[in-house]
mmCIF file of C-alpha atoms in Angstrom:
data_model
loop_
_atom_site.group_PDB
_atom_site.id
_atom_site.type_symbol
_atom_site.label_atom_id
_atom_site.label_comp_id
_atom_site.label_asym_id
_atom_site.label_seq_id
_atom_site.Cartn_x
_atom_site.Cartn_y
_atom_site.Cartn_z
ATOM 1 C CA MET A 902 0.000 0.000 0.000
ATOM 2 C CA GLY A 903 3.027 2.281 -0.186
ATOM 3 C CA GLU A 904 2.626 3.067 -3.859
ATOM 4 C CA ASP A 905 1.742 6.629 -4.872
ATOM 5 C CA TRP A 906 -1.615 6.016 -6.511
ATOM 6 C CA SER A 907 -1.923 9.609 -7.588
ATOM 7 C CA ARG A 908 0.545 8.793 -10.391
ATOM 8 C CA TRP A 909 -1.177 5.690 -11.748
ATOM 9 C CA LEU A 910 -2.788 7.446 -14.720
ATOM 10 C CA ASP A 911 -0.827 8.598 -17.758
ATOM 11 C CA GLU A 912 0.078 12.260 -17.655
ATOM 12 C CA ALA A 913 -2.564 14.256 -19.510
ATOM 13 C CA PRO A 914 -0.989 15.838 -22.604
ATOM 14 C CA VAL A 915 -1.058 19.585 -22.962
ATOM 15 C CA ALA A 916 -3.207 21.100 -25.694
ATOM 16 C CA GLY A 917 -1.779 20.424 -29.130
ATOM 17 C CA ASP A 918 0.483 17.564 -28.067
ATOM 18 C CA SER A 919 0.050 14.268 -29.866
ATOM 19 C CA VAL A 920 -0.502 11.046 -27.940
ATOM 20 C CA SER A 921 2.276 8.560 -28.566
ATOM 21 C CA GLN A 922 1.702 4.974 -29.589
ATOM 22 C CA SER A 923 3.329 3.892 -26.341
ATOM 23 C CA VAL A 924 0.355 5.365 -24.476
ATOM 24 C CA ARG A 925 -2.392 3.905 -26.677
ATOM 25 C CA SER A 926 -2.035 1.290 -29.353
ATOM 26 C CA GLU A 927 -5.508 1.943 -30.731
ATOM 27 C CA ALA A 928 -8.352 4.397 -30.378
ATOM 28 C CA PRO A 929 -10.593 3.852 -27.343
ATOM 29 C CA VAL A 930 -14.212 2.836 -27.722
ATOM 30 C CA ALA A 931 -16.547 5.825 -27.573
ATOM 31 C CA ARG A 932 -19.137 5.753 -24.791
ATOM 32 C CA LEU A 933 -22.487 6.651 -26.318
ATOM 33 C CA ARG A 934 -25.372 8.374 -24.576
ATOM 34 C CA GLY A 935 -28.922 7.917 -25.789
ATOM 35 C CA ASP A 936 -31.520 10.646 -26.118
ATOM 36 C CA ASP A 937 -33.841 9.007 -23.585
ATOM 37 C CA ASN A 938 -33.052 6.173 -21.221
ATOM 38 C CA GLY A 939 -36.724 5.240 -20.919
ATOM 39 C CA SER A 940 -36.884 5.423 -17.100
ATOM 40 C CA GLY A 941 -37.723 9.039 -16.378
ATOM 41 C CA GLY A 942 -34.137 10.224 -16.576
ATOM 42 C CA GLN A 943 -32.927 7.614 -14.065
ATOM 43 C CA ARG A 944 -29.592 6.011 -14.951
ATOM 44 C CA SER A 945 -29.114 2.276 -14.800
ATOM 45 C CA ILE A 946 -26.139 1.033 -12.787
ATOM 46 C CA LEU A 947 -23.520 -1.629 -13.516
ATOM 47 C CA VAL A 948 -21.661 -3.105 -10.530
ATOM 48 C CA VAL A 949 -18.434 -4.952 -11.359
ATOM 49 C CA GLY A 950 -15.851 -6.513 -9.066
ATOM 50 C CA GLY A 951 -12.285 -5.279 -9.069
ATOM 51 C CA CYS A 952 -11.375 -8.823 -7.996
ATOM 52 C CA GLY A 953 -13.140 -12.013 -6.988
ATOM 53 C CA GLY A 954 -15.225 -11.959 -3.805
ATOM 54 C CA ALA A 955 -15.803 -8.225 -4.103
ATOM 55 C CA GLY A 956 -19.414 -8.202 -2.936
ATOM 56 C CA THR A 957 -20.974 -7.260 -6.275
ATOM 57 C CA THR A 958 -24.169 -9.217 -5.633
ATOM 58 C CA THR A 959 -24.847 -7.716 -2.204
ATOM 59 C CA THR A 960 -24.007 -4.260 -3.556
ATOM 60 C CA VAL A 961 -26.506 -4.724 -6.398
ATOM 61 C CA LEU A 962 -29.200 -5.891 -3.975
ATOM 62 C CA GLY A 963 -28.505 -2.975 -1.632
ATOM 63 C CA ILE A 964 -28.667 -0.343 -4.383
ATOM 64 C CA ALA A 965 -31.755 -1.910 -5.974
ATOM 65 C CA GLY A 966 -33.500 -2.097 -2.596
ATOM 66 C CA GLU A 967 -32.949 1.633 -2.067
ATOM 67 C CA PHE A 968 -34.249 2.333 -5.587
ATOM 68 C CA ALA A 969 -37.402 0.385 -4.778
ATOM 69 C CA GLY A 970 -37.771 2.369 -1.573
ATOM 70 C CA GLU A 971 -38.226 5.449 -3.762
ATOM 71 C CA GLY A 972 -41.126 3.743 -5.521
ATOM 72 C CA ARG A 973 -39.194 3.146 -8.745
ATOM 73 C CA PRO A 974 -39.849 -0.059 -10.728
ATOM 74 C CA THR A 975 -36.438 -1.698 -10.342
ATOM 75 C CA VAL A 976 -34.932 -4.952 -11.542
ATOM 76 C CA ALA A 977 -31.629 -6.515 -10.505
ATOM 77 C CA VAL A 978 -30.176 -8.225 -13.581
ATOM 78 C CA ASP A 979 -27.599 -11.016 -13.645
ATOM 79 C CA ALA A 980 -25.034 -9.818 -16.200
ATOM 80 C CA THR A 981 -22.370 -12.427 -15.491
ATOM 81 C CA SER A 982 -21.077 -14.686 -18.235
ATOM 82 C CA ALA A 983 -22.602 -17.928 -16.996
ATOM 83 C CA GLY A 984 -24.972 -17.030 -14.175
ATOM 84 C CA SER A 985 -24.466 -16.015 -10.547
ATOM 85 C CA ASP A 986 -26.438 -16.513 -7.337
ATOM 86 C CA LEU A 987 -28.154 -13.118 -7.632
ATOM 87 C CA ALA A 988 -31.711 -14.472 -7.502
ATOM 88 C CA LEU A 989 -30.868 -17.162 -4.962
ATOM 89 C CA ARG A 990 -29.517 -14.455 -2.644
ATOM 90 C CA GLY A 991 -32.153 -11.830 -3.336
ATOM 91 C CA ALA A 992 -35.494 -13.487 -4.149
ATOM 92 C CA ASP A 993 -36.800 -13.779 -0.588
ATOM 93 C CA GLU A 994 -40.418 -13.492 -1.759
ATOM 94 C CA HIS A 995 -40.592 -15.614 -4.921
ATOM 95 C CA LEU A 996 -37.990 -17.356 -7.097
ATOM 96 C CA HIS A 997 -39.441 -17.542 -10.604
ATOM 97 C CA PRO A 998 -38.318 -20.433 -12.848
ATOM 98 C CA VAL A 999 -38.051 -18.159 -15.908
ATOM 99 C CA SER A 1000 -34.464 -17.214 -16.742
ATOM 100 C CA LEU A 1001 -33.241 -14.043 -18.448
ATOM 101 C CA GLN A 1002 -32.845 -15.948 -21.706
ATOM 102 C CA SER A 1003 -36.350 -17.416 -21.481
ATOM 103 C CA TRP A 1004 -37.795 -13.951 -20.887
ATOM 104 C CA LEU A 1005 -35.774 -12.381 -23.704
ATOM 105 C CA TYR A 1006 -37.054 -14.847 -26.316
ATOM 106 C CA GLY A 1007 -40.378 -15.598 -24.631
ATOM 107 C CA ARG A 1008 -42.697 -14.577 -27.453
ATOM 108 C CA GLY A 1009 -40.629 -15.980 -30.277
ATOM 109 C CA ASP A 1010 -39.071 -13.984 -33.093
ATOM 110 C CA ASP A 1011 -36.684 -12.484 -30.505
ATOM 111 C CA GLU A 1012 -39.492 -10.565 -28.804
ATOM 112 C CA PRO A 1013 -39.348 -10.579 -24.990
ATOM 113 C CA ALA A 1014 -42.219 -11.781 -22.854
ATOM 114 C CA PRO A 1015 -43.891 -9.290 -20.469
ATOM 115 C CA LEU A 1016 -41.163 -8.569 -17.933
ATOM 116 C CA ARG A 1017 -43.435 -8.287 -14.898
ATOM 117 C CA GLU A 1018 -44.639 -11.853 -15.420
ATOM 118 C CA CYS A 1019 -41.100 -13.264 -15.560
ATOM 119 C CA LEU A 1020 -39.417 -11.652 -12.567
ATOM 120 C CA SER A 1021 -38.366 -13.268 -9.340
ATOM 121 C CA ARG A 1022 -39.349 -11.077 -6.409
ATOM 122 C CA ALA A 1023 -37.845 -9.625 -3.248
ATOM 123 C CA THR A 1024 -39.822 -8.289 -0.293
ATOM 124 C CA SER A 1025 -38.030 -4.961 -0.815
ATOM 125 C CA GLY A 1026 -40.128 -4.542 -3.964
ATOM 126 C CA ILE A 1027 -37.460 -5.237 -6.576
ATOM 127 C CA GLY A 1028 -37.663 -7.773 -9.360
ATOM 128 C CA LEU A 1029 -34.770 -10.059 -10.247
ATOM 129 C CA LEU A 1030 -33.662 -11.633 -13.530
ATOM 130 C CA TRP A 1031 -31.352 -14.596 -13.180
ATOM 131 C CA ARG A 1032 -29.515 -16.128 -16.119
ATOM 132 C CA ASP A 1033 -28.452 -19.668 -16.870
ATOM 133 C CA ALA A 1034 -25.183 -20.786 -18.421
ATOM 134 C CA GLU A 1035 -26.457 -20.774 -22.007
ATOM 135 C CA PRO A 1036 -25.213 -17.938 -24.263
ATOM 136 C CA LEU A 1037 -27.563 -15.263 -25.532
ATOM 137 C CA ARG A 1038 -28.925 -16.340 -28.887
ATOM 138 C CA ARG A 1039 -27.973 -15.007 -32.299
ATOM 139 C CA ARG A 1040 -26.501 -11.498 -32.084
ATOM 140 C CA ALA A 1041 -28.177 -10.491 -28.830
ATOM 141 C CA THR A 1042 -26.004 -8.761 -26.220
ATOM 142 C CA TYR A 1043 -26.620 -7.056 -22.899
ATOM 143 C CA LEU A 1044 -27.449 -3.964 -24.931
ATOM 144 C CA THR A 1045 -30.430 -5.974 -26.190
ATOM 145 C CA VAL A 1046 -31.286 -6.794 -22.589
ATOM 146 C CA ALA A 1047 -30.883 -3.173 -21.478
ATOM 147 C CA ARG A 1048 -33.196 -1.870 -24.194
ATOM 148 C CA ALA A 1049 -35.864 -4.435 -23.376
ATOM 149 C CA VAL A 1050 -35.685 -3.614 -19.648
ATOM 150 C CA ARG A 1051 -35.970 0.122 -20.358
ATOM 151 C CA ASP A 1052 -38.843 -0.438 -22.776
ATOM 152 C CA ALA A 1053 -40.657 -2.311 -19.994
ATOM 153 C CA GLY A 1054 -40.354 0.775 -17.768
ATOM 154 C CA TYR A 1055 -37.792 -0.538 -15.266
ATOM 155 C CA THR A 1056 -34.523 0.843 -13.964
ATOM 156 C CA ALA A 1057 -31.856 -1.884 -14.047
ATOM 157 C CA VAL A 1058 -29.028 -2.583 -11.625
ATOM 158 C CA TYR A 1059 -26.635 -5.060 -13.261
ATOM 159 C CA ASP A 1060 -24.500 -7.598 -11.417
ATOM 160 C CA GLY A 1061 -21.461 -7.878 -13.683
ATOM 161 C CA GLY A 1062 -19.419 -10.102 -11.395
ATOM 162 C CA HIS A 1063 -15.721 -10.329 -12.228
ATOM 163 C CA PRO A 1064 -13.616 -9.581 -14.276
ATOM 164 C CA ILE A 1065 -14.435 -6.152 -15.648
ATOM 165 C CA ALA A 1066 -12.961 -7.116 -19.037
ATOM 166 C CA ALA A 1067 -15.528 -9.896 -19.526
ATOM 167 C CA ARG A 1068 -16.849 -9.806 -23.084
ATOM 168 C CA GLN A 1069 -20.547 -9.640 -22.177
ATOM 169 C CA LEU A 1070 -20.022 -6.403 -20.212
ATOM 170 C CA LEU A 1071 -18.566 -4.392 -23.089
ATOM 171 C CA PRO A 1072 -21.933 -3.101 -24.431
ATOM 172 C CA LEU A 1073 -22.879 -1.846 -20.944
ATOM 173 C CA LEU A 1074 -19.483 -0.239 -20.373
ATOM 174 C CA ALA A 1075 -19.775 1.535 -23.726
ATOM 175 C CA ASP A 1076 -23.194 2.975 -22.800
ATOM 176 C CA ALA A 1077 -22.721 6.366 -21.121
ATOM 177 C CA ASP A 1078 -26.271 6.119 -19.728
ATOM 178 C CA VAL A 1079 -25.077 3.309 -17.446
ATOM 179 C CA ALA A 1080 -23.356 4.456 -14.241
ATOM 180 C CA LEU A 1081 -20.349 2.347 -13.235
ATOM 181 C CA VAL A 1082 -19.581 1.039 -9.741
ATOM 182 C CA LEU A 1083 -16.338 -0.842 -9.129
ATOM 183 C CA ALA A 1084 -16.503 -2.935 -5.952
ATOM 184 C CA ILE A 1085 -13.627 -4.355 -3.915
ATOM 185 C CA PRO A 1086 -13.386 -6.001 -0.496
ATOM 186 C CA ALA A 1087 -11.570 -4.099 2.260
ATOM 187 C CA ARG A 1088 -8.225 -5.782 1.645
ATOM 188 C CA ASN A 1089 -4.862 -4.307 0.733
ATOM 189 C CA ASP A 1090 -4.307 -6.735 -2.142
ATOM 190 C CA ALA A 1091 -7.731 -5.852 -3.615
ATOM 191 C CA ALA A 1092 -6.831 -2.149 -3.531
ATOM 192 C CA ASN A 1093 -3.573 -2.861 -5.346
ATOM 193 C CA ARG A 1094 -5.375 -4.899 -8.028
ATOM 194 C CA LEU A 1095 -7.854 -2.074 -8.527
ATOM 195 C CA ARG A 1096 -5.226 -0.189 -10.474
ATOM 196 C CA VAL A 1097 -5.283 -2.838 -13.226
ATOM 197 C CA ALA A 1098 -9.048 -2.444 -13.669
ATOM 198 C CA LEU A 1099 -8.864 1.355 -13.809
ATOM 199 C CA GLU A 1100 -6.033 1.320 -16.332
ATOM 200 C CA TRP A 1101 -7.938 -1.165 -18.495
ATOM 201 C CA LEU A 1102 -11.025 1.071 -18.401
ATOM 202 C CA ASP A 1103 -8.967 4.076 -19.424
ATOM 203 C CA ASP A 1104 -7.267 2.160 -22.240
ATOM 204 C CA GLN A 1105 -10.547 0.813 -23.629
ATOM 205 C CA PHE A 1106 -12.988 3.680 -23.091
ATOM 206 C CA GLY A 1107 -10.988 6.747 -22.105
ATOM 207 C CA ASP A 1108 -10.317 9.877 -24.085
ATOM 208 C CA PRO A 1109 -6.584 10.493 -24.690
ATOM 209 C CA VAL A 1110 -7.021 14.240 -24.166
ATOM 210 C CA ASP A 1111 -9.022 13.965 -20.939
ATOM 211 C CA ARG A 1112 -7.571 15.805 -17.990
ATOM 212 C CA ARG A 1113 -7.467 14.525 -14.429
ATOM 213 C CA GLY A 1114 -10.891 13.203 -13.431
ATOM 214 C CA GLY A 1115 -12.185 13.089 -17.010
ATOM 215 C CA GLY A 1116 -13.416 10.227 -19.161
ATOM 216 C CA ILE A 1117 -14.825 6.948 -17.906
ATOM 217 C CA VAL A 1118 -12.410 6.718 -14.961
ATOM 218 C CA GLY A 1119 -13.693 10.062 -13.719
ATOM 219 C CA GLU A 1120 -17.219 8.596 -13.696
ATOM 220 C CA VAL A 1121 -16.334 5.512 -11.640
ATOM 221 C CA THR A 1122 -17.559 5.129 -8.075
ATOM 222 C CA ILE A 1123 -15.453 2.751 -5.998
ATOM 223 C CA VAL A 1124 -17.165 0.738 -3.268
ATOM 224 C CA VAL A 1125 -15.121 -0.796 -0.455
ATOM 225 C CA SER A 1126 -17.047 -3.573 1.334
ATOM 226 C CA HIS A 1127 -16.082 -4.597 4.855
ATOM 227 C CA GLN A 1128 -16.694 -8.324 5.090
ATOM 228 C CA TYR A 1129 -15.226 -9.108 8.522
ATOM 229 C CA PRO A 1130 -16.027 -7.640 11.944
ATOM 230 C CA ASP A 1131 -13.503 -5.475 13.796
ATOM 231 C CA GLN A 1132 -11.414 -5.131 10.633
ATOM 232 C CA ASP A 1133 -9.042 -2.189 10.965
ATOM 233 C CA ILE A 1134 -8.115 -2.005 7.274
ATOM 234 C CA ARG A 1135 -8.086 1.592 6.047
ATOM 235 C CA VAL A 1136 -8.349 0.811 2.358
ATOM 236 C CA ALA A 1137 -10.957 3.468 1.603
ATOM 237 C CA GLU A 1138 -8.930 6.100 3.443
ATOM 238 C CA HIS A 1139 -5.879 5.223 1.368
ATOM 239 C CA LEU A 1140 -7.842 5.332 -1.882
ATOM 240 C CA ARG A 1141 -9.345 8.696 -1.024
ATOM 241 C CA GLU A 1142 -5.873 10.040 -0.384
ATOM 242 C CA HIS A 1143 -4.490 8.922 -3.725
ATOM 243 C CA LEU A 1144 -7.501 8.698 -6.082
ATOM 244 C CA SER A 1145 -9.524 11.765 -5.114
ATOM 245 C CA GLY A 1146 -9.890 13.822 -8.273
ATOM 246 C CA TRP A 1147 -9.322 10.778 -10.491
ATOM 247 C CA VAL A 1148 -12.559 8.887 -9.738
ATOM 248 C CA ARG A 1149 -16.031 10.200 -9.016
ATOM 249 C CA ASP A 1150 -16.321 8.963 -5.435
ATOM 250 C CA ILE A 1151 -15.239 6.304 -2.942
ATOM 251 C CA GLU A 1152 -17.865 4.814 -0.617
ATOM 252 C CA GLU A 1153 -17.625 2.251 2.183
ATOM 253 C CA ILE A 1154 -20.162 -0.440 3.030
ATOM 254 C CA PRO A 1155 -19.760 -1.387 6.699
ATOM 255 C CA TYR A 1156 -19.645 -4.931 8.006
ATOM 256 C CA ASP A 1157 -23.167 -6.311 8.358
ATOM 257 C CA SER A 1158 -23.783 -9.636 10.087
ATOM 258 C CA HIS A 1159 -26.887 -10.198 7.952
ATOM 259 C CA LEU A 1160 -24.827 -10.042 4.744
ATOM 260 C CA ALA A 1161 -21.982 -12.045 6.263
ATOM 261 C CA ARG A 1162 -24.185 -15.126 6.711
ATOM 262 C CA GLY A 1163 -24.225 -15.648 2.939
ATOM 263 C CA GLU A 1164 -27.920 -16.526 2.928
ATOM 264 C CA LEU A 1165 -30.993 -14.739 1.586
ATOM 265 C CA VAL A 1166 -30.557 -10.986 1.711
ATOM 266 C CA ARG A 1167 -33.604 -9.266 3.163
ATOM 267 C CA HIS A 1168 -33.289 -5.541 2.707
ATOM 268 C CA ALA A 1169 -35.343 -4.785 5.808
ATOM 269 C CA SER A 1170 -32.935 -6.872 7.893
ATOM 270 C CA LEU A 1171 -29.865 -4.803 6.995
ATOM 271 C CA ALA A 1172 -28.414 -2.644 9.733
ATOM 272 C CA PRO A 1173 -29.471 1.033 9.562
ATOM 273 C CA GLU A 1174 -25.844 2.045 8.960
ATOM 274 C CA THR A 1175 -25.638 -0.336 5.997
ATOM 275 C CA ARG A 1176 -28.803 1.038 4.439
ATOM 276 C CA ARG A 1177 -27.556 4.592 4.892
ATOM 277 C CA ALA A 1178 -24.355 3.603 3.060
ATOM 278 C CA TYR A 1179 -26.342 2.166 0.153
ATOM 279 C CA ARG A 1180 -28.461 5.313 0.109
ATOM 280 C CA ARG A 1181 -25.369 7.518 -0.132
ATOM 281 C CA LEU A 1182 -24.012 5.285 -2.886
ATOM 282 C CA LEU A 1183 -27.270 5.442 -4.842
ATOM 283 C CA THR A 1184 -27.522 9.199 -4.490
ATOM 284 C CA GLY A 1185 -24.026 9.600 -5.902
ATOM 285 C CA VAL A 1186 -24.114 7.248 -8.877
ATOM 286 C CA ALA A 1187 -27.679 7.562 -10.126
ATOM 287 C CA SER A 1188 -27.795 11.316 -10.645
#
């Protein structure tokens, strides 16, 4: 943790300077913003782990639960490559047998079935879409999924799992209407590995003339999840010291014994401090 993180990003070139090939071997992918995201101006959110065991699923459920508390139709979507335990952890009211793929092609001719009828349910009021290990058919991507969710009138919170460079996440990362949360556990090694994810984001989606805090990295919110009690690991403090001004924000999720059990997550059973942390996180990333 002794590294000077404030120097991780390439020096921003001055106006008129060319960017050398040693900095970028190819042009980054442009992040596109639509004219209307279909959910009353509310941004969808993608949560990705900076390493394994980062708490992406619990973070998704926490954010989605706070969305639902505002009365917004919200769905937590499994955006992993082969399926996660999102619905198994979050569907404390009803686990529906219909998968994301079954919903997406439910009416035939690549037309989705009515979303409301296909969702698993949580007592917090959110719906959940789980996916199985089968690939999306034909040329469908998670952009296809995102459009169908928006057309149904829902705000989506995507569980992208790990790694951030997974192929299925690229359409969501390229969509500037999707806010990005990068989650890590409160461990020193996870903080060190975070640099790799941020550099990859900048290489793939950044703008070579962006100044400090610009581009996709400047839009990232980092979440540090405390997964053990009485853990005196000041990862978030260190990141704030060295990444403030580079990323949008750094939030901490405190240790919560309800989450630590690894069982069904009931939003109402979270500690008040945990819910306040998710509320702060939602307020920051969804604006």
